[in-house]
Short mmCIF file of C-alpha atoms in Angstrom, two decimals:
data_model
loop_
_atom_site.label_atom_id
_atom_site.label_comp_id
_atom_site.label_asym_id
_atom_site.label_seq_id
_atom_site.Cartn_x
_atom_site.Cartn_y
_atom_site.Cartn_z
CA UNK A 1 113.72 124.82 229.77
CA UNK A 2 114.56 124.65 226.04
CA UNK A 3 113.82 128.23 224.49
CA UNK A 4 111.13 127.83 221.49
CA UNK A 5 113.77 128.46 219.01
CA UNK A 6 115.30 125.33 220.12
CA UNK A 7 112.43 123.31 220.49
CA UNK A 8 111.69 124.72 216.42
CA UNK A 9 114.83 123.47 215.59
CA UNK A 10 114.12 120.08 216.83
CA UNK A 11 111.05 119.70 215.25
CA UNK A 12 112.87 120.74 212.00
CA UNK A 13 115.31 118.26 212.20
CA UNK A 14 112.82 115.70 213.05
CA UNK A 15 110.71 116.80 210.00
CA UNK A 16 113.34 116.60 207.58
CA UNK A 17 114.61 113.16 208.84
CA UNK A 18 111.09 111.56 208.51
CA UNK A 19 111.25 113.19 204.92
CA UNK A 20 112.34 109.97 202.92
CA UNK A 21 110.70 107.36 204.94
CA UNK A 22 106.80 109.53 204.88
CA UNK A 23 107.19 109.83 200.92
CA UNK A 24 107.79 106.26 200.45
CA UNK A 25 104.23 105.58 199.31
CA UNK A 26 104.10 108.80 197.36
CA UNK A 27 107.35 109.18 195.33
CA UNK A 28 109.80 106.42 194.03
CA UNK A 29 113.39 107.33 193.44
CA UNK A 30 114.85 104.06 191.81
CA UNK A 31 118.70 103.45 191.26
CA UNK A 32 120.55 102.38 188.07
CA UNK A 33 122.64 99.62 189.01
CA UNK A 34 120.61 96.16 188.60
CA UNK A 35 122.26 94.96 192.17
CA UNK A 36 119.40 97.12 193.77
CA UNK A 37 116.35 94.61 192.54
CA UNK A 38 118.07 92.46 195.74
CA UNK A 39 116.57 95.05 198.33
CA UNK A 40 114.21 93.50 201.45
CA UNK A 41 110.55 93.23 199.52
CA UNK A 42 107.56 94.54 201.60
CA UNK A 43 106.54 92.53 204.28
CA UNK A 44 102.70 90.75 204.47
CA UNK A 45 100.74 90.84 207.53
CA UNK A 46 99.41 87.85 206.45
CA UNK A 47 101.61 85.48 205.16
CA UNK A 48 100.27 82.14 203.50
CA UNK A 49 97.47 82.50 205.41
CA UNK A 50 98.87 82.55 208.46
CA UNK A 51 100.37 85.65 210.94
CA UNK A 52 103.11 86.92 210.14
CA UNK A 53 105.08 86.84 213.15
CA UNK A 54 108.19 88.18 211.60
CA UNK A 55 106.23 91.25 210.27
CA UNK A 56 107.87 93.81 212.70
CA UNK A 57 111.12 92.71 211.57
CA UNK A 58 110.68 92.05 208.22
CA UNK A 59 109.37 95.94 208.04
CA UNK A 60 112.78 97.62 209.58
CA UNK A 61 114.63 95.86 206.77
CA UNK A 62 112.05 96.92 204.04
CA UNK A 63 112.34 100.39 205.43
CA UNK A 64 116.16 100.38 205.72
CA UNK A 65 116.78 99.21 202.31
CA UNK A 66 114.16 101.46 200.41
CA UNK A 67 114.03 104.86 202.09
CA UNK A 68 113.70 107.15 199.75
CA UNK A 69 117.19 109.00 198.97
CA UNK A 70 119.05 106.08 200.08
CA UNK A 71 121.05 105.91 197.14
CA UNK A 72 122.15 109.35 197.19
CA UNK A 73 123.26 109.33 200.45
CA UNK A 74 124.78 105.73 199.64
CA UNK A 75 126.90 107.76 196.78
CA UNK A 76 127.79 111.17 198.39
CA UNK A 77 129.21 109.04 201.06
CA UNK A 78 130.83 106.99 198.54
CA UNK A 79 132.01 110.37 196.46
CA UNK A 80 133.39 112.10 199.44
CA UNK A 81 135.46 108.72 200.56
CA UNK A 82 137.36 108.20 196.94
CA UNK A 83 137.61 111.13 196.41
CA UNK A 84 139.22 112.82 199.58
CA UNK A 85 140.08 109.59 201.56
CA UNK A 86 141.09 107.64 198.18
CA UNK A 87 139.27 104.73 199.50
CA UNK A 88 136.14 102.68 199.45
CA UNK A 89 133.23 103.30 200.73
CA UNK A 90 132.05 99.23 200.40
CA UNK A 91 134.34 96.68 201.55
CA UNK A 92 134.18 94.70 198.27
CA UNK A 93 135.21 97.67 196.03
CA UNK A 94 139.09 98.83 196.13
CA UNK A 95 139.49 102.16 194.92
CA UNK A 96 143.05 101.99 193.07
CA UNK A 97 145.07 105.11 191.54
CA UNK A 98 144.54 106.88 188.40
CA UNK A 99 140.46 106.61 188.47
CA UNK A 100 140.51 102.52 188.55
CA UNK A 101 138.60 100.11 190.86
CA UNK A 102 139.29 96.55 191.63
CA UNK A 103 137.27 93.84 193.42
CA UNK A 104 138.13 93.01 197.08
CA UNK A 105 137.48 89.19 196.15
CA UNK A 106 140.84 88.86 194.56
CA UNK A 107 143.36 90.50 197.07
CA UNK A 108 144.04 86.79 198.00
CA UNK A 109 145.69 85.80 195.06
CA UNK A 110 147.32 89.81 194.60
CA UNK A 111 149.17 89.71 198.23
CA UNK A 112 149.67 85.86 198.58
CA UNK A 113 147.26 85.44 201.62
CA UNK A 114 145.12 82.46 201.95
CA UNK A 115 146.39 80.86 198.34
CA UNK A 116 145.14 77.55 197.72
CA UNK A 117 147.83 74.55 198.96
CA UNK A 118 150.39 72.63 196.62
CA UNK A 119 147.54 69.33 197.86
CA UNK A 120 144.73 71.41 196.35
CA UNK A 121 146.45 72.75 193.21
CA UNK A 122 147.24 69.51 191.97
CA UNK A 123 144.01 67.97 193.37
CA UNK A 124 142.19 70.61 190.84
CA UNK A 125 144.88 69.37 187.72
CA UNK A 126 143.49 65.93 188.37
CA UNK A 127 140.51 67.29 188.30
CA UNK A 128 141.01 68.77 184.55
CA UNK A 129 142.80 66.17 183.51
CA UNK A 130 139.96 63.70 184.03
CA UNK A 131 137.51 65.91 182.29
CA UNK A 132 139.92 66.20 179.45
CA UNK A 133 139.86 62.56 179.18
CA UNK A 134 136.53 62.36 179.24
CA UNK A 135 135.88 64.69 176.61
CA UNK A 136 138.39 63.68 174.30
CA UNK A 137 136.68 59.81 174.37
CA UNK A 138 134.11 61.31 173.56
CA UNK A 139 135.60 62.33 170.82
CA UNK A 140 135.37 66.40 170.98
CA UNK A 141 138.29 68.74 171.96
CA UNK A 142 139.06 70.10 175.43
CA UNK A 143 140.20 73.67 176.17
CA UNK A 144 140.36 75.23 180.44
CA UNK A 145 141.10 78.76 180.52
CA UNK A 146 141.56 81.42 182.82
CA UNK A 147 140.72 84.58 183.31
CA UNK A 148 143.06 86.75 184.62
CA UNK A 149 141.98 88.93 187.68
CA UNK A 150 142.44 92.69 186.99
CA UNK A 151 144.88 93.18 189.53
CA UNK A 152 147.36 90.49 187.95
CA UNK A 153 147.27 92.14 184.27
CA UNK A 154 147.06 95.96 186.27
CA UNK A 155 148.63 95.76 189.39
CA UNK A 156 150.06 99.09 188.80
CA UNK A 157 146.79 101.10 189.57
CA UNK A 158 146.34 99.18 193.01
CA UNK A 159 146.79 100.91 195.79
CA UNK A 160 150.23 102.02 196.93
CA UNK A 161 148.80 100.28 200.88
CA UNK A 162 148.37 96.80 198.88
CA UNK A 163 151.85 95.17 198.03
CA UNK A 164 152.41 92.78 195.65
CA UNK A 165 153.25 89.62 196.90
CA UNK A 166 156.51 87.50 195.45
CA UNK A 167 154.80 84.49 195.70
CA UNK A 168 153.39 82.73 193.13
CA UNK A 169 149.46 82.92 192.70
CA UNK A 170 147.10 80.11 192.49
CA UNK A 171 146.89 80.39 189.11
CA UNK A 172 150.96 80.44 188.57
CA UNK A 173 151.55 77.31 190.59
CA UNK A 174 148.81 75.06 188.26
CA UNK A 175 149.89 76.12 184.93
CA UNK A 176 152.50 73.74 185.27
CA UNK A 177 150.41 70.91 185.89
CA UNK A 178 147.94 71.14 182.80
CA UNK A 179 148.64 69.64 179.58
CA UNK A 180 149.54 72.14 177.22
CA UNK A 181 147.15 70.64 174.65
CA UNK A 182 144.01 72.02 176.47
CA UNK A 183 145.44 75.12 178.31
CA UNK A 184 145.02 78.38 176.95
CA UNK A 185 147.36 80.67 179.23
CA UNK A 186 146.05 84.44 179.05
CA UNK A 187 147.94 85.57 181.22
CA UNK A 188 151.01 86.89 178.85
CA UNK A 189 148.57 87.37 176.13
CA UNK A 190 146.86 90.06 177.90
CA UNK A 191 149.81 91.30 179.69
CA UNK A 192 151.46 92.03 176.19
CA UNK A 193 148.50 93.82 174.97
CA UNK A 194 149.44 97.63 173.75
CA UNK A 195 145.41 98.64 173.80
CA UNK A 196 143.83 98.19 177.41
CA UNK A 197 142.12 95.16 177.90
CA UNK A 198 140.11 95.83 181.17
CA UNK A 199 137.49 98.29 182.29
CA UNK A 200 138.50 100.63 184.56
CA UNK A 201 135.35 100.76 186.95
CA UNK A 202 134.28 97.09 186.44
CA UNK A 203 136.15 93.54 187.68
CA UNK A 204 136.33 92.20 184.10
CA UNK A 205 138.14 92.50 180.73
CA UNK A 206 136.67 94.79 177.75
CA UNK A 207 135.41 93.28 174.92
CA UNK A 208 138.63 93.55 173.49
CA UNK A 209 140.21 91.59 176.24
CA UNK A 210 137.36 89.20 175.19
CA UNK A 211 138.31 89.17 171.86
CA UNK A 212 141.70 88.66 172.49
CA UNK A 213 141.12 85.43 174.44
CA UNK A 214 138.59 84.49 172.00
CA UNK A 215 141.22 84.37 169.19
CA UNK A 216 143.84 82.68 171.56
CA UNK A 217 140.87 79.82 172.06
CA UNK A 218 140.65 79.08 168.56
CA UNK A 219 144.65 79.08 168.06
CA UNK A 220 144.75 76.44 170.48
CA UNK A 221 141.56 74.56 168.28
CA UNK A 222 143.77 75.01 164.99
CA UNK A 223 140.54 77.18 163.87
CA UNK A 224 140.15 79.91 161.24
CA UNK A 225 137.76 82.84 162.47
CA UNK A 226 134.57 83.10 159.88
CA UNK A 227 133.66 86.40 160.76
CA UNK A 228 134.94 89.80 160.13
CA UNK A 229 134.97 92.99 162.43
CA UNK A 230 133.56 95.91 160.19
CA UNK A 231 134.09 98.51 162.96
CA UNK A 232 135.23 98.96 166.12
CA UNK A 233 134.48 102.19 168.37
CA UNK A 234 135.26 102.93 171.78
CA UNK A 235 131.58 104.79 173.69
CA UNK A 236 131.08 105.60 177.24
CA UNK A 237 128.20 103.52 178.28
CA UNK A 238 129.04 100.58 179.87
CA UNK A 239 127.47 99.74 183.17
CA UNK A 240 130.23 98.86 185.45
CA UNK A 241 129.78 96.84 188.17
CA UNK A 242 131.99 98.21 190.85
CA UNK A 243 130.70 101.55 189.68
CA UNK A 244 127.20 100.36 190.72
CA UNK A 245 128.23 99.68 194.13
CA UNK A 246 129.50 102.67 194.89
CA UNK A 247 127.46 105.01 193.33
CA UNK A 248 123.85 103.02 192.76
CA UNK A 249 121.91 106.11 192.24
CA UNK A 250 124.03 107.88 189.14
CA UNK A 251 124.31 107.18 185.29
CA UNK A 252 127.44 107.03 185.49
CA UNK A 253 129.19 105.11 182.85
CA UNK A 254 132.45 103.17 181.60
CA UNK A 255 134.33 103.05 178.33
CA UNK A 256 133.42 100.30 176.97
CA UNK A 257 134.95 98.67 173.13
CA UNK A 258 131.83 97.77 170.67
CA UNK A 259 131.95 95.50 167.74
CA UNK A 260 130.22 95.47 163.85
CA UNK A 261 130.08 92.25 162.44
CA UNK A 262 129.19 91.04 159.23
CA UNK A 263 127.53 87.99 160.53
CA UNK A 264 125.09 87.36 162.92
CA UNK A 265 123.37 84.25 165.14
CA UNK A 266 119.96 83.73 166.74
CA UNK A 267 119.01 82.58 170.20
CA UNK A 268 117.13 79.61 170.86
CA UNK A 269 116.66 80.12 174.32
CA UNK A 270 114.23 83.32 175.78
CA UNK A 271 117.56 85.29 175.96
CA UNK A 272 117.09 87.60 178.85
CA UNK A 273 120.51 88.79 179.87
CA UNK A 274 123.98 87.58 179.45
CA UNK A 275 123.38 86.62 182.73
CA UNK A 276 121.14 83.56 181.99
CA UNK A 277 121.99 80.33 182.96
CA UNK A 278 122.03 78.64 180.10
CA UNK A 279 121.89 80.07 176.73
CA UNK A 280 122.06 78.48 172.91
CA UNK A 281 122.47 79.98 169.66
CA UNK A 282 122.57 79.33 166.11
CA UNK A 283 124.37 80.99 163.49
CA UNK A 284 123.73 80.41 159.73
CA UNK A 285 127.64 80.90 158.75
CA UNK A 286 129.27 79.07 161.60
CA UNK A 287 130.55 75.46 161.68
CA UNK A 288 130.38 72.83 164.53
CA UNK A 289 128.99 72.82 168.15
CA UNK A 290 130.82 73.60 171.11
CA UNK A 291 129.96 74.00 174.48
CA UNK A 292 130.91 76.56 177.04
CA UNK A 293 131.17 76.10 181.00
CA UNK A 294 131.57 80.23 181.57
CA UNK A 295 131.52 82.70 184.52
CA UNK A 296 130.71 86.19 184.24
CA UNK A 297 134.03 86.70 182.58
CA UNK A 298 132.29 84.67 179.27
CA UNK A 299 129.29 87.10 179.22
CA UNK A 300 131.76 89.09 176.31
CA UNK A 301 132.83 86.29 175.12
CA UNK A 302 129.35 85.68 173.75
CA UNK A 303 129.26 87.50 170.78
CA UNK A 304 132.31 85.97 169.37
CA UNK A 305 131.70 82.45 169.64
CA UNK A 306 128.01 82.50 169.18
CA UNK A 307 128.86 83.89 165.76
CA UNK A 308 131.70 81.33 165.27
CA UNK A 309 129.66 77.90 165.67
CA UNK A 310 126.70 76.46 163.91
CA UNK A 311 125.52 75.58 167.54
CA UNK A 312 126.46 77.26 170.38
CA UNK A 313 125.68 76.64 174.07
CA UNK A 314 126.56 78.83 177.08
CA UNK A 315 126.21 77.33 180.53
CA UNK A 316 126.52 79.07 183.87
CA UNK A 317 125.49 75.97 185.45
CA UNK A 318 127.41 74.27 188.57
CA UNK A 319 128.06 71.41 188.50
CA UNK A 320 129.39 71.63 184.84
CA UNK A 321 126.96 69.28 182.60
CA UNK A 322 130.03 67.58 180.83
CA UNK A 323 128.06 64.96 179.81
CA UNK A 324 127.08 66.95 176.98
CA UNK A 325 130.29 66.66 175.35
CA UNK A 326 129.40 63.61 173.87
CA UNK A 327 127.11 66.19 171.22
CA UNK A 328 129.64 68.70 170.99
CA UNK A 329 133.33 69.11 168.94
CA UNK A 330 134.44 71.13 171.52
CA UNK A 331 134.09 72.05 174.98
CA UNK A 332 135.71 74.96 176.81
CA UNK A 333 135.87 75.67 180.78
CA UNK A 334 136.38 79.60 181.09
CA UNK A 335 137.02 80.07 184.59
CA UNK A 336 138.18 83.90 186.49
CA UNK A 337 141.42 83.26 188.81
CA UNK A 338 139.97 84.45 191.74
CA UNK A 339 137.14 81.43 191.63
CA UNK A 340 139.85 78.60 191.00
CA UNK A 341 139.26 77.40 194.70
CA UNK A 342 135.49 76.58 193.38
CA UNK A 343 136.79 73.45 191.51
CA UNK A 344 137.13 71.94 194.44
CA UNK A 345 133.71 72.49 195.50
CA UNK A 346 131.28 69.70 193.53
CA UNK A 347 132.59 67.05 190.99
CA UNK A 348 131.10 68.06 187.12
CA UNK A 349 128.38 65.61 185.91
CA UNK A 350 130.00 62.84 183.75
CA UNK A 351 130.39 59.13 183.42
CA UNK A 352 132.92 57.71 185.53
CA UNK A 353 136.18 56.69 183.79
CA UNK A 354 136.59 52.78 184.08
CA UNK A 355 140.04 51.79 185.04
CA UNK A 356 141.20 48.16 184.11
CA UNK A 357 142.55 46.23 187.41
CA UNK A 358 145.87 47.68 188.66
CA UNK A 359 147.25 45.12 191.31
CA UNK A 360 150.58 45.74 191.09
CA UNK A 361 150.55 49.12 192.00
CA UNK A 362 150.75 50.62 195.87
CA UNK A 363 147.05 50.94 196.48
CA UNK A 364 145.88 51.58 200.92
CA UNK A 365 142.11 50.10 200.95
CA UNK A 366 140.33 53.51 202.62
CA UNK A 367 139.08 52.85 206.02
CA UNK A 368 135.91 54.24 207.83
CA UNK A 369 134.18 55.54 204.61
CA UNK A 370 131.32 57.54 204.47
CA UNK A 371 129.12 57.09 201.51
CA UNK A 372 126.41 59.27 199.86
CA UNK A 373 123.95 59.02 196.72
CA UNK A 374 121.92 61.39 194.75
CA UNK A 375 120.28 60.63 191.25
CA UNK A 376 121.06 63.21 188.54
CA UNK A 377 120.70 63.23 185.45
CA UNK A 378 120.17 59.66 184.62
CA UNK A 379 123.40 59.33 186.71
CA UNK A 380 123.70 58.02 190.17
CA UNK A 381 126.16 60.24 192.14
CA UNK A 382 128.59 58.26 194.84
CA UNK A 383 130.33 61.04 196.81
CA UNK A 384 131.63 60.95 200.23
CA UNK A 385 134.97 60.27 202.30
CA UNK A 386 137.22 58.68 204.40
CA UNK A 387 139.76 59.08 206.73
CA UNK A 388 143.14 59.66 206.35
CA UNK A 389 146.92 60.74 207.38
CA UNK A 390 146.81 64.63 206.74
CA UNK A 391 150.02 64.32 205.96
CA UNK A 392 149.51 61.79 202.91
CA UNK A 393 149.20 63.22 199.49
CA UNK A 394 146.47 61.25 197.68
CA UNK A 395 147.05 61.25 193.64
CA UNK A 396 144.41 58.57 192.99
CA UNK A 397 141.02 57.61 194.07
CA UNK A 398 139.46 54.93 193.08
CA UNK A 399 136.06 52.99 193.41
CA UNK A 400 135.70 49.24 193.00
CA UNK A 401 131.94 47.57 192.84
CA UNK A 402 131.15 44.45 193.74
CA UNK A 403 130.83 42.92 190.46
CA UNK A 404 135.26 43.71 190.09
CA UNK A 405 134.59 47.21 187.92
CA UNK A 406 136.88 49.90 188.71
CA UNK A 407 136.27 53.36 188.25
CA UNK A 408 138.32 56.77 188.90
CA UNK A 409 136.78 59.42 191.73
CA UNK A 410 137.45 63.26 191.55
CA UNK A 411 139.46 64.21 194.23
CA UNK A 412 136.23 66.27 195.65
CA UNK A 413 134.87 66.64 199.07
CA UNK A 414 131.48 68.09 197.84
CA UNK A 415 130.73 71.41 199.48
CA UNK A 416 127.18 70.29 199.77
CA UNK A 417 128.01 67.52 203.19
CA UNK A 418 128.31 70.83 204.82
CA UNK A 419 131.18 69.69 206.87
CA UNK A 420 132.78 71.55 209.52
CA UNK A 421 136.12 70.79 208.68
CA UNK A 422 138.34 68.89 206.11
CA UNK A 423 140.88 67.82 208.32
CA UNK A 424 141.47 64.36 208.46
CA UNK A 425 139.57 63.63 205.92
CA UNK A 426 140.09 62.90 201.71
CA UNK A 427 136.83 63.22 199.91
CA UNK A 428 135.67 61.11 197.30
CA UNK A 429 132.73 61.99 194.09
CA UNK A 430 131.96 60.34 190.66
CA UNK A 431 128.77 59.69 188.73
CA UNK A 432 127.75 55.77 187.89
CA UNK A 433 124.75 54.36 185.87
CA UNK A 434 122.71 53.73 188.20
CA UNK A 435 121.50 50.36 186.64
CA UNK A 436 125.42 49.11 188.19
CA UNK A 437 124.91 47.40 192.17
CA UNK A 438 126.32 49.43 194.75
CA UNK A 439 126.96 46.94 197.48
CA UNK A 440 129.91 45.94 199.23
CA UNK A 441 131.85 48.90 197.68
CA UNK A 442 135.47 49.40 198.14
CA UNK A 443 137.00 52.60 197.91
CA UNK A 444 141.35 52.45 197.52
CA UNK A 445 143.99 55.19 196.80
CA UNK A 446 147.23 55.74 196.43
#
């Protein structure tokens, strides 16, 4: 029989282990980092008027995710594995030398694993260069950037376990396939830089890194910058994102490079965050309109351009809206490297390019072709595809109505058919007015 000093010890353990989930309704310990607003919500009995069958379930993950304590535990467990083990304690946070993290997401491109194919790198320059031509009939300018991943401009704070590869990255084996009139290469730019250019607990580039790509955006755009910087200071309190992971319960902060101006702009959206989805600004001493298709990566680029332009729009939005380059002077793709896969993933919304009739060149009429159609817009979206010899490169898709009009399909087999697998297969995507007919369509390639 257990002696009563072992049976108090029990109960002691049991006590203090009920501890954070008994003073849930009592006391409210909330973490810093913004990822936490994602935890499991409270479950309803009732649930639009209805049982709940799920309840039981839904409760365990509610309980699991907002225990009281969590987060410390989450970051002594985190503290004790960088710190002794020098590694991470989340699989999407690499804990590198000298006090810097890096993002799991782009060990593909840092070791040469899983890299895009020489097919889909040129499939994506087709895609830019079709946008380009868009944009420039519509008579604005045209810049694609990219943003380098930390690990390409730092790769000497990586892990010593995480070699290099020689290979070249995704983002080394496009460059040569973009038109040096719209490509802004960062790459050297920031690899030159003297003064650090990326945080050391966060996946992106300082504001100064911003800046820098900023001003090599607007050497490419022959453009004078109509603001000055009245101060620059470097303060710790920058709220790094790989930081949060790791440790979601402390204040712990980043250096981070801050700006004075002596000009400023106005938002005319409800700005909430950098974060938004779309945001638009006006600034009283800037000239022109320009758009921006951005990732996170553009968030510090905001300050900068919105100060630059008269008008100023900011779009997080996929598909890109490039249909609004027809009431811009410029429109800029920022993209990071480790997302340059993602251009193959859903065609940006724009008028088809009309092609004049090409006879004479080696066209194959596609056979068994699956069509789809979506309004958007005021466009009507053909996507779809067809079957082909995996082993055929395709440079050129295009889509002939009935009525003898041509017009030029991204090389895009939209991510939203949900297919199993690619193989075999080419796909197909453009945007029509939908007042054209859309029988007895032909698709051809070459």
């Amino acid at each position: 029989m257990k002696t009563m000093g072992q049976k108090f010890y029990i109960a002691v353990f049991l006590m203090i282990s009920c501890i954070p989930v008994l003073t849930m309704p009592f006391v409210k310990f909330e973490g810093s980092y913004t990822v936490m607003s994602n935890k499991a919500k409270k479950p309803e009995v009732i649930s639009g008027g209805q049982l709940n069958f799920q309840y039981f379930e839904e409760l365990n993950d509610y309980l699991a995710d907002n225990f009281n304590g969590r987060e410390a535990l989450i970051e002594a467990n985190a503290t004790l594995m960088e710190n002794i083990f020098s590694t991470s304690a989340d699989s999407q946070v690499i804990v590198g030398q000298n006090d810097w993290l890096y993002f799991s997401a782009t060990l593909h491109d840092f070791t040469g694993k899983n890299l895009l194919t020489d097919i889909e790198i040129r499939q994506i320059a087709k895609i830019l260069s079709l946008i380009a031509e868009y944009v420039q009939s519509e008579g604005a300018k045209f810049i694609f950037t990219v943003a380098p991943n930390k690990n390409s401009i730092y790769p000497e704070n990586m892990p010593a376990n995480y070699l290099a590869s020689n290979q070249l990255t995704n983002a080394q084996q496009l460059t040569p396939y973009l038109d040096p009139s719209y490509y802004v290469d960062l790459f050297k730019i920031l690899d030159d830089s003297e003064e650090i250019t990326y945080l050391k607990r966060d996946s992106h580039w300082n504001n100064y890194g911003a800046y820098l790509g900023f001003l090599a955006i607007m050497d490419k755009l022959e453009l004078e910058t109509n603001f000055n910087i009245l101060n620059k200071e470097v303060r710790q309190e920058f709220e790094a994102d790989l930081e949060g992971m790791l440790y979601p319960a402390s204040g712990h902060f980043d250096e981070q490079v801050y700006y004075t101006f002596d000009t400023d702009f106005e938002f005319l959206t409800r700005f909430k965050t950098v974060e938004d989805i779309i945001i638009q600004t006006e600034s009283p001493t800037g000239t022109n309109r320009m758009i921006v298709f951005r990732d996170s990566f553009g968030n510090a680029l905001l300050d900068f351009f919105a100060r630059q332009f008269e008008y100023l729009e900011f779009s997080r939005a996929v598909p890109y809206q490039v249909f609004n380059a027809a009431e811009m002077d410029y429109v800029v793709i920022e993209i990071v490297e480790r997302n340059l896969g993602n251009l193959l993933q859903t065609a940006p919304i724009m008028p088809s390019i009309l092609r004049e009739s090409n006879f004479d060149q080696d066209y194959l009429i596609a056979e068994n072709v699956t069509f789809n159609f979506e309004e958007r817009n005021d466009l009507k979206q053909v996507y779809g595809y067809f079957e082909i010899d995996p082993q055929i490169e395709v440079e050129q898709i295009e889509l002939i109505l009935h009525d003898g009009s041509i017009f030029e399909a991204f090389p895009i087999l939209e991510s939203k058919l949900n297919l199993e697998s690619s193989e075999g297969i080419q796909g197909f995507s453009l945007y029509l007015s939908p007042e054209l007919s859309f029988e007895n369509m032909i698709v051809k390639y070459r």
